[in-house]
Amino acid sequence: MSAQHYHPRPLEIVDTTLREGQQSPLLHDYGKYYFSRQDKMDILRGLILYGVKFVELFAPVVSPREAEDFQALKALRDDLAAQHGYAFLVAHVRAHPRDIESALQAGFDGLHIYMGTSLMAQKYNHGKALDEVARRARSLLEDLHRHHPEIWLRFSGEDAFRTPLEDLFRVYDQVVPYVHRLGMPDTVGVATPDQVARRVRAFRERYPDTPLEVHFHDDRGFALVNALTAVRAGAQFVDTTILGIGERSGITSMTALLFNLFLEEDYERVLPYQIHLSYPLNVLVADKMHMLVPFKEPVSLTNRTHTAGVHQQAVLKHAGTYEAMPLALFGVNHRDILLGPLSGWNIVRYFLGEVHYYDLDEATAREIARRFKEVVYDRVPEASPAQVLLDLAQEFGLKKRTQPPADAFRVEERLYPAPASEAAPRIRG
Ligand code: HCA
Ligand code: CU
């Protein structure tokens, strides 16, 4: 499969967990520093099963280890291709002939070439003036286009959002005849949604036939909203990583983006992806990062976890009361109701009566709940709240039941999407 024979879908995720993601400072925090080959293979397999067609990796010049691992990743991709379709492995390379040559030699399917266009980059990074950047990029790309028509070519002006638009266009005008798409990265995370919308529209007007790729860093917490805005304004390729890991605070989270597009009923863009694997993929990468799925991640068990007594009793009756989103479709297949000092008598009765089969009526449940709130603060964390409740069941002399109680809660796992009458606005039944 080559660039000449693939027609990009309405939304192409360009996953860069194995490139941008490996630049995450979190890997350093616990002394891991890099993904092992096995980590990379697990992640690549997950991405391919998910339906991602563009996977960005480091150029082989980064290290001998990266170069060797690439061969293993390529072999894995080839193994999976028959059953899951082809995924393009693209190298992130500087606009240096040597770097480009090594990526071509290694057998990459595409080149993501970048060069700083902002004044900062001109002055402190490569030290070249804008016209020199444009000239160099043009000559490299023209040559690649002529000799390697089967290779995907993408050019990005690094730090695009601190580059005046006319400067960016001066460079892009030179390279646009030779590339499959142009990239507009917000390298330092300064962009706002308004600015993104304006820029993507301006870009679409100037280059109507060239797809745009966007890449948003999360320094202001805008990586997700900027990506959504860019898609709305006409960007077809979006760079993401699993969990949004990347340099500094990272970039747009892949599953968060697809989840939000789904909520906006943008099924055309979302359905090529195996969304039920979203949560498993988040867990896979969190595990490799030695952490839990971050609590701000939209596709997380945290968002199906309930702690406050009022929430818990309502969720027992109807989960939709405090769960508005179809997380089960994204692979978060269960919910957690956590016992603790905030729990009320409803959950006490549910826990002791229906999970542990104790025979207890409402009055006893209320009494135990009152007692629980008095003692639990002193007994945790040595004992878990669940243990405290079980001890209280003993103290209160509760007996186990042999028959289910007549007034048992009717706890049902509800299937999403919820029926139209109960659905949150804009989630259809
Ligand atoms: C980097 C910078 C980059 C490149 C993005 C791109 C960015 O780490 O090399 O090539 O489009 O954010 O600008 O990730
Ligand atoms: Cu980046």
PDB file of N, CA and C and ligand atoms in Angstrom, residues 16 19-20 23 92 185-187 215-217 239 247 251, ligand 2:
ATOM      1  N   THR A  16       0.670   9.719  17.524  1.00  0.00           N
ATOM      2  CA  THR A  16       2.096   9.958  17.749  1.00  0.00           C
ATOM      3  C   THR A  16       2.519   9.602  19.187  1.00  0.00           C
ATOM      4  N   ARG A  19       6.037   8.700  19.260  1.00  0.00           N
ATOM      5  CA  ARG A  19       7.015   9.773  18.996  1.00  0.00           C
ATOM      6  C   ARG A  19       6.795  10.883  20.030  1.00  0.00           C
ATOM      7  N   GLU A  20       5.798  11.716  19.820  1.00  0.00           N
ATOM      8  CA  GLU A  20       5.500  12.784  20.787  1.00  0.00           C
ATOM      9  C   GLU A  20       5.321  12.195  22.195  1.00  0.00           C
ATOM     10  N   GLN A  23       8.193  11.761  24.350  1.00  0.00           N
ATOM     11  CA  GLN A  23       8.810  12.992  24.854  1.00  0.00           C
ATOM     12  C   GLN A  23       8.153  13.436  26.169  1.00  0.00           C
ATOM     13  N   HIS A  92       9.091  11.064  11.777  1.00  0.00           N
ATOM     14  CA  HIS A  92       9.148  12.493  12.102  1.00  0.00           C
ATOM     15  C   HIS A  92      10.594  12.932  11.888  1.00  0.00           C
ATOM     16  N   PRO A 185       1.228  22.928  13.524  1.00  0.00           N
ATOM     17  CA  PRO A 185       1.319  22.572  14.943  1.00  0.00           C
ATOM     18  C   PRO A 185       1.345  23.790  15.871  1.00  0.00           C
ATOM     19  N   ASP A 186       0.634  23.651  16.973  1.00  0.00           N
ATOM     20  CA  ASP A 186       0.731  24.645  18.049  1.00  0.00           C
ATOM     21  C   ASP A 186       1.765  24.093  19.032  1.00  0.00           C
ATOM     22  N   THR A 187       2.994  24.269  18.682  1.00  0.00           N
ATOM     23  CA  THR A 187       4.127  23.655  19.370  1.00  0.00           C
ATOM     24  C   THR A 187       4.212  24.027  20.847  1.00  0.00           C
ATOM     25  N   HIS A 215      -2.049  19.876  15.263  1.00  0.00           N
ATOM     26  CA  HIS A 215      -1.291  19.274  16.375  1.00  0.00           C
ATOM     27  C   HIS A 215      -1.309  20.308  17.496  1.00  0.00           C
ATOM     28  N   PHE A 216      -1.994  20.009  18.580  1.00  0.00           N
ATOM     29  CA  PHE A 216      -2.183  21.021  19.622  1.00  0.00           C
ATOM     30  C   PHE A 216      -1.599  20.587  20.954  1.00  0.00           C
ATOM     31  N   HIS A 217      -0.745  21.414  21.496  1.00  0.00           N
ATOM     32  CA  HIS A 217      -0.213  21.157  22.840  1.00  0.00           C
ATOM     33  C   HIS A 217      -1.156  21.734  23.887  1.00  0.00           C
ATOM     34  N   ASP A 239      -3.321  15.153  14.936  1.00  0.00           N
ATOM     35  CA  ASP A 239      -2.312  14.425  15.713  1.00  0.00           C
ATOM     36  C   ASP A 239      -2.842  14.214  17.132  1.00  0.00           C
ATOM     37  N   GLU A 247       5.309  16.040  24.973  1.00  0.00           N
ATOM     38  CA  GLU A 247       6.190  17.076  25.535  1.00  0.00           C
ATOM     39  C   GLU A 247       5.380  17.987  26.482  1.00  0.00           C
ATOM     40  N   ILE A 251      -0.436  16.579  24.282  1.00  0.00           N
ATOM     41  CA  ILE A 251      -1.278  17.053  23.172  1.00  0.00           C
ATOM     42  C   ILE A 251      -2.696  16.488  23.330  1.00  0.00           C
TER      43      ILE A 251
HETATM   44 CU    CU B   2       4.382  18.465  19.515  1.00  0.00          CU
END
